[in-house]
Tab-separated table of C-alpha atoms in Angstrom:
chain	number	residue	atom	x	y	z
A	1	UNK	CA	86.803	-211.388	-12.744
A	2	UNK	CA	86.039	-207.758	-12.035
A	3	UNK	CA	83.488	-206.914	-9.374
A	4	UNK	CA	81.135	-205.221	-11.846
A	5	UNK	CA	81.114	-208.368	-13.976
A	6	UNK	CA	80.180	-210.443	-10.932
A	7	UNK	CA	77.396	-207.979	-10.188
A	8	UNK	CA	76.095	-208.258	-13.763
A	9	UNK	CA	76.061	-212.050	-13.543
A	10	UNK	CA	74.262	-211.979	-10.200
A	11	UNK	CA	71.682	-209.464	-11.425
A	12	UNK	CA	71.163	-211.438	-14.615
A	13	UNK	CA	70.435	-214.682	-12.799
A	14	UNK	CA	68.374	-213.126	-9.996
A	15	UNK	CA	66.352	-211.066	-12.459
A	16	UNK	CA	65.773	-214.072	-14.693
A	17	UNK	CA	64.563	-216.253	-11.824
A	18	UNK	CA	62.246	-213.577	-10.454
A	19	UNK	CA	60.961	-212.816	-13.964
A	20	UNK	CA	60.187	-216.493	-14.571
A	21	UNK	CA	58.342	-216.757	-11.264
A	22	UNK	CA	56.400	-213.566	-12.037
A	23	UNK	CA	55.370	-214.805	-15.472
A	24	UNK	CA	54.235	-218.119	-13.978
A	25	UNK	CA	52.153	-216.327	-11.329
A	26	UNK	CA	50.660	-214.024	-13.961
A	27	UNK	CA	49.716	-216.906	-16.271
A	28	UNK	CA	48.191	-218.795	-13.351
A	29	UNK	CA	46.182	-215.792	-12.252
A	30	UNK	CA	45.077	-214.723	-15.707
A	31	UNK	CA	44.194	-218.064	-17.287
A	32	UNK	CA	43.717	-220.636	-14.539
A	33	UNK	CA	42.407	-218.773	-11.509
A	34	UNK	CA	38.998	-217.161	-11.191
A	35	UNK	CA	40.283	-214.407	-8.887
A	36	UNK	CA	42.337	-211.420	-10.000
A	37	UNK	CA	44.682	-211.282	-7.021
A	38	UNK	CA	47.304	-213.588	-8.517
A	39	UNK	CA	47.312	-211.578	-11.751
A	40	UNK	CA	48.227	-208.402	-9.887
A	41	UNK	CA	50.910	-210.163	-7.896
A	42	UNK	CA	52.360	-211.583	-11.125
A	43	UNK	CA	52.442	-208.161	-12.775
A	44	UNK	CA	54.113	-206.671	-9.700
A	45	UNK	CA	56.696	-209.445	-9.605
A	46	UNK	CA	57.560	-208.954	-13.282
A	47	UNK	CA	57.912	-205.205	-12.761
A	48	UNK	CA	60.112	-205.829	-9.718
A	49	UNK	CA	62.375	-208.146	-11.709
A	50	UNK	CA	62.759	-205.539	-14.439
A	51	UNK	CA	63.513	-202.855	-11.837
A	52	UNK	CA	66.147	-205.041	-10.156
A	53	UNK	CA	67.799	-205.746	-13.513
A	54	UNK	CA	67.869	-202.082	-14.582
A	55	UNK	CA	69.257	-200.917	-11.230
A	56	UNK	CA	71.917	-203.656	-11.273
A	57	UNK	CA	73.040	-202.707	-14.781
A	58	UNK	CA	73.157	-199.041	-13.748
A	59	UNK	CA	75.247	-199.799	-10.660
A	60	UNK	CA	77.635	-202.059	-12.577
A	61	UNK	CA	78.047	-199.450	-15.308
A	62	UNK	CA	78.667	-196.729	-12.751
A	63	UNK	CA	81.288	-198.835	-10.995
A	64	UNK	CA	83.036	-199.615	-14.270
A	65	UNK	CA	83.144	-195.941	-15.249
A	66	UNK	CA	84.539	-194.966	-11.841
A	67	UNK	CA	87.261	-197.606	-12.104
A	68	UNK	CA	88.207	-196.439	-15.602
A	69	UNK	CA	88.224	-192.779	-14.526
A	70	UNK	CA	90.571	-193.597	-11.642
A	71	UNK	CA	93.094	-195.210	-13.998
A	72	UNK	CA	93.251	-192.312	-16.441
A	73	UNK	CA	95.774	-189.508	-16.196
A	74	UNK	CA	94.646	-185.942	-15.708
A	75	UNK	CA	96.031	-183.687	-18.433
A	76	UNK	CA	96.314	-179.998	-17.590
């Protein structure tokens, strides 16, 4: 398995777990809790999970493009 594929799998699972935790914190803070602190933490956690996923996809795509560019022949 290529290294960029391993990175995509790791980012997918880490992002999914953090996103699930963030949604649970948001739902708890919005519907069950009287205070608004947990709602803000939930929103921040969801945004962090999305940021981690986007950056991981960007890094994996960049690595794949660099590997493909290294294999190609330069035509002059």
